[in-house]
Amino acid sequence: MKITFCCADTEPEPWLAGLRAALPQAEVAVWQPGATPADYAVVWQPPQQFFDEQPQLKGIFNIGAGVDALLSLRLPPQAVVVRLEDAGMAVQMAEYVCQAVIRHFRDLEAYAADVRAGHWTYYKPRQRSDFAVGVMGLGVLGARVAQALAHFEFPVNGWSRTPKLLDGVRGFNGAAQLDAFLASSRVLVNLLPLTPDTTNILNRERLSRLQPGGYVINVARGAHLVDEDLLALLDSGHLAGATLDVFRAEPLPPAHPFWRHLNITITPHTSARTLRETSIAQIASKLMGLQRGERVAGLVDVGRGY
Ligand code: NAP
Ligand code: GLV
């Protein structure tokens, strides 16, 4: 069995060593133009040329949770697409989102600025009951985030395509319930996959429906958010701030206003990182399942886009 590795921005050697150790029966090599045909591919943002030269692939393993970049390419139609499910990302995402919600809820940014200036000040505590958090996307990551927020006793709303029952989470689903979900939420956390249905979903019309003093946390994909609509709603005072981990162009271009906006906190697409060892173990286990003819978890529905 041959595995070809084609991952942008990823040091290949530790991945090759890990894949060889986990799958000793496999020949694992970095893809180069003109490479011999392989059975399986391990990829992150590969070029179209990769699939054009490897039309025989049986399975494509994406070393991330989101498959939007992959599905924008022409893939071999017979190949199954398998994404990472959790693989250590859910707890990271829960940490990141909880810290962003709590930092805003507890005025920690303002306290830090006051302390730096030598001021001993107090802000009036906010009411937790006024701070409903809405989580868009209740999949592997969104469900974990929603439940972590519920542990901090925030009122939590969740929105998904199909109905979901999660302890401590008020569920909304489908386009028909989106407005009610937004109107019930003050903080909005985006954990949707990027698909034709969800591109630009965080636009002026939708963000205006959040409760006054709303706060936006985008940890999914930059193209979910209409940047200028967020800026306009911050300027109007309807929104109080945002924490953004993902951007339409990454790295965020130096002239982009998000860099300098006082009420926007940015991080460089780091809220939930791919953890190599856990990911290799998951890929190896699923690949062996496919080899045995089993139906493995985490298969992407290419038509649906996630
Ligand atoms: P997932 O398990 O596939 O969950 C997707 C969720 O979104 C599901 O609940 C799904 O509803 C819902 N959804 C999809 N389309 C919808 C629509 N049109 N309307 C309403 N709900 C819809 O994905 P995941 O593993 O949680 O990952 C989510 C995303 O996080 C990834 O796609 C990726 O873009 C992003 N991500 C970012 C980072 C980072 O570092 N910033 C790291 C990892 C992942 P159903 O449950 O009804 O299907
Ligand atoms: C990272 O953004 C991922 O999709 O895993």
Tab-separated table of N, CA and C and ligand atoms in Angstrom, residues 65-68 83-84 86 89 93 137-142 159-164 174 191-195 197-198 219-221 224 245-246 269-273 304 306, ligand 1:
chain	number	residue	atom	x	y	z
A	65	ALA	N	-9.943	19.753	10.311
A	65	ALA	CA	-11.373	19.452	10.421
A	65	ALA	C	-12.146	20.010	9.227
A	66	GLY	N	-11.743	21.182	8.757
A	66	GLY	CA	-12.477	21.846	7.685
A	66	GLY	C	-11.970	21.395	6.319
A	67	VAL	N	-12.907	21.126	5.413
A	67	VAL	CA	-12.511	20.597	4.094
A	67	VAL	C	-12.838	21.572	2.968
A	68	ASP	N	-13.100	22.824	3.294
A	68	ASP	CA	-13.520	23.795	2.267
A	68	ASP	C	-12.456	23.962	1.176
A	83	ARG	N	-11.992	13.481	7.062
A	83	ARG	CA	-11.433	14.644	7.752
A	83	ARG	C	-11.045	14.264	9.179
A	84	LEU	N	-10.331	15.144	9.863
A	84	LEU	CA	-10.053	14.897	11.275
A	84	LEU	C	-11.312	15.198	12.078
A	86	ASP	N	-12.196	15.907	15.887
A	86	ASP	CA	-11.633	16.245	17.195
A	86	ASP	C	-10.107	16.088	17.155
A	89	MET	N	-8.579	18.677	18.960
A	89	MET	CA	-8.932	20.072	18.634
A	89	MET	C	-10.109	20.584	19.467
A	93	MET	N	-10.455	24.206	21.223
A	93	MET	CA	-11.476	25.168	20.800
A	93	MET	C	-12.309	25.608	22.004
A	137	GLY	N	-23.323	25.965	14.637
A	137	GLY	CA	-22.611	24.726	14.325
A	137	GLY	C	-22.464	23.927	15.605
A	138	LEU	N	-23.150	22.795	15.652
A	138	LEU	CA	-23.098	21.936	16.848
A	138	LEU	C	-22.516	20.583	16.474
A	139	GLY	N	-21.430	20.631	15.695
A	139	GLY	CA	-20.761	19.390	15.321
A	139	GLY	C	-19.751	19.009	16.389
A	140	VAL	N	-18.686	18.352	15.950
A	140	VAL	CA	-17.681	17.846	16.892
A	140	VAL	C	-17.136	18.996	17.756
A	141	LEU	N	-16.814	20.122	17.131
A	141	LEU	CA	-16.214	21.234	17.885
A	141	LEU	C	-17.289	22.092	18.558
A	142	GLY	N	-18.336	22.433	17.813
A	142	GLY	CA	-19.369	23.315	18.367
A	142	GLY	C	-20.056	22.709	19.587
A	159	TRP	N	-27.194	26.412	17.190
A	159	TRP	CA	-27.896	26.361	15.889
A	159	TRP	C	-27.184	25.362	14.978
A	160	SER	N	-27.958	24.458	14.408
A	160	SER	CA	-27.386	23.447	13.499
A	160	SER	C	-28.354	23.254	12.325
A	161	ARG	N	-27.946	22.449	11.379
A	161	ARG	CA	-28.811	22.206	10.206
A	161	ARG	C	-29.950	21.291	10.613
A	162	THR	N	-29.618	20.231	11.347
A	162	THR	CA	-30.642	19.274	11.796
A	162	THR	C	-30.766	19.405	13.326
A	163	PRO	N	-31.902	19.003	13.900
A	163	PRO	CA	-32.089	19.184	15.351
A	163	PRO	C	-31.057	18.425	16.172
A	164	LYS	N	-30.612	19.048	17.284
A	164	LYS	CA	-29.615	18.438	18.185
A	164	LYS	C	-30.109	18.596	19.605
A	174	GLY	N	-31.968	24.922	11.311
A	174	GLY	CA	-32.461	25.272	9.983
A	174	GLY	C	-32.622	26.775	9.790
A	191	LEU	N	-18.922	28.267	14.526
A	191	LEU	CA	-18.200	26.995	14.296
A	191	LEU	C	-18.875	26.183	13.196
A	192	LEU	N	-19.294	26.906	12.154
A	192	LEU	CA	-19.893	26.249	10.987
A	192	LEU	C	-18.800	25.853	10.005
A	193	PRO	N	-19.029	24.813	9.202
A	193	PRO	CA	-18.110	24.581	8.070
A	193	PRO	C	-18.386	25.636	6.999
A	194	LEU	N	-17.384	25.930	6.188
A	194	LEU	CA	-17.593	26.879	5.083
A	194	LEU	C	-18.143	26.117	3.887
A	195	THR	N	-19.401	26.414	3.531
A	195	THR	CA	-20.070	25.763	2.399
A	195	THR	C	-20.792	26.870	1.616
A	197	ASP	N	-23.817	27.339	1.482
A	197	ASP	CA	-24.921	27.835	2.334
A	197	ASP	C	-24.459	28.748	3.452
A	198	THR	N	-23.190	28.648	3.846
A	198	THR	CA	-22.748	29.404	5.034
A	198	THR	C	-21.769	30.531	4.708
A	219	VAL	N	-14.252	31.575	14.771
A	219	VAL	CA	-13.150	30.611	14.836
A	219	VAL	C	-13.286	29.564	13.731
A	220	ALA	N	-14.153	29.833	12.745
A	220	ALA	CA	-14.382	28.809	11.715
A	220	ALA	C	-13.609	29.151	10.440
A	221	ARG	N	-14.136	30.049	9.600
A	221	ARG	CA	-13.424	30.469	8.402
A	221	ARG	C	-13.698	31.949	8.157
A	224	HIS	N	-16.825	33.309	6.248
A	224	HIS	CA	-18.156	33.354	6.870
A	224	HIS	C	-18.564	34.798	7.191
A	245	ASP	N	-10.195	34.665	14.783
A	245	ASP	CA	-9.025	33.780	14.620
A	245	ASP	C	-8.768	33.455	13.158
A	246	VAL	N	-9.761	33.744	12.307
A	246	VAL	CA	-9.685	33.324	10.895
A	246	VAL	C	-10.081	34.506	10.016
A	269	HIS	N	-5.055	32.270	13.304
A	269	HIS	CA	-5.605	30.945	12.976
A	269	HIS	C	-4.955	29.873	13.863
A	270	THR	N	-5.174	30.012	15.128
A	270	THR	CA	-4.474	29.137	16.074
A	270	THR	C	-5.397	28.600	17.170
A	271	SER	N	-6.708	28.817	17.016
A	271	SER	CA	-7.613	28.439	18.115
A	271	SER	C	-7.618	26.932	18.360
A	272	ALA	N	-7.514	26.135	17.316
A	272	ALA	CA	-7.437	24.671	17.496
A	272	ALA	C	-6.455	24.129	16.476
A	273	ARG	N	-5.278	23.766	16.945
A	273	ARG	CA	-4.210	23.314	16.038
A	273	ARG	C	-4.292	21.813	15.823
A	304	ARG	N	-22.744	17.797	0.134
A	304	ARG	CA	-23.239	18.695	1.188
A	304	ARG	C	-22.190	19.754	1.543
A	306	TYR	N	-19.527	19.282	3.711
A	306	TYR	CA	-18.850	19.078	5.007
A	306	TYR	C	-19.066	17.655	5.480
B	1	NAP	P1	-18.697	19.300	11.962
B	1	NAP	O1	-18.551	18.252	13.010
B	1	NAP	O2	-18.887	18.887	10.553
B	1	NAP	O3	-19.927	20.222	12.413
B	1	NAP	C1	-20.528	21.147	11.561
B	1	NAP	C2	-21.782	21.688	12.232
B	1	NAP	O4	-22.306	22.768	11.428
B	1	NAP	C3	-22.907	20.646	12.338
B	1	NAP	O5	-23.598	20.810	13.555
B	1	NAP	C4	-23.828	21.014	11.158
B	1	NAP	O6	-25.190	20.689	11.355
B	1	NAP	C5	-23.674	22.511	11.142
B	1	NAP	N1	-24.036	23.068	9.835
B	1	NAP	C6	-23.462	22.811	8.635
B	1	NAP	N2	-24.095	23.498	7.666
B	1	NAP	C7	-25.099	24.175	8.278
B	1	NAP	C8	-26.109	25.046	7.805
B	1	NAP	N3	-26.245	25.347	6.512
B	1	NAP	N4	-26.985	25.555	8.705
B	1	NAP	C9	-26.877	25.246	10.020
B	1	NAP	N5	-25.928	24.430	10.541
B	1	NAP	C10	-25.058	23.890	9.668
B	1	NAP	O7	-17.442	20.292	11.993
B	1	NAP	P2	-16.405	20.550	13.192
B	1	NAP	O8	-15.419	19.446	13.265
B	1	NAP	O9	-17.175	20.905	14.411
B	1	NAP	O10	-15.637	21.839	12.611
B	1	NAP	C11	-16.332	23.038	12.304
B	1	NAP	C12	-15.425	23.997	11.560
B	1	NAP	O11	-14.461	24.569	12.455
B	1	NAP	C13	-14.557	23.396	10.458
B	1	NAP	O12	-15.302	23.202	9.264
B	1	NAP	C14	-13.453	24.429	10.293
B	1	NAP	O13	-13.817	25.387	9.323
B	1	NAP	C15	-13.397	25.113	11.660
B	1	NAP	N6	-12.116	24.861	12.360
B	1	NAP	C16	-11.338	25.939	12.679
B	1	NAP	C17	-10.153	25.740	13.362
B	1	NAP	C18	-9.276	26.896	13.764
B	1	NAP	O14	-8.162	26.679	14.236
B	1	NAP	N7	-9.748	28.116	13.656
B	1	NAP	C19	-9.760	24.436	13.717
B	1	NAP	C20	-10.583	23.376	13.372
B	1	NAP	C21	-11.770	23.606	12.691
B	1	NAP	P3	-25.668	19.142	11.471
B	1	NAP	O15	-25.142	18.701	12.833
B	1	NAP	O16	-27.133	19.240	11.446
B	1	NAP	O17	-25.024	18.416	10.327
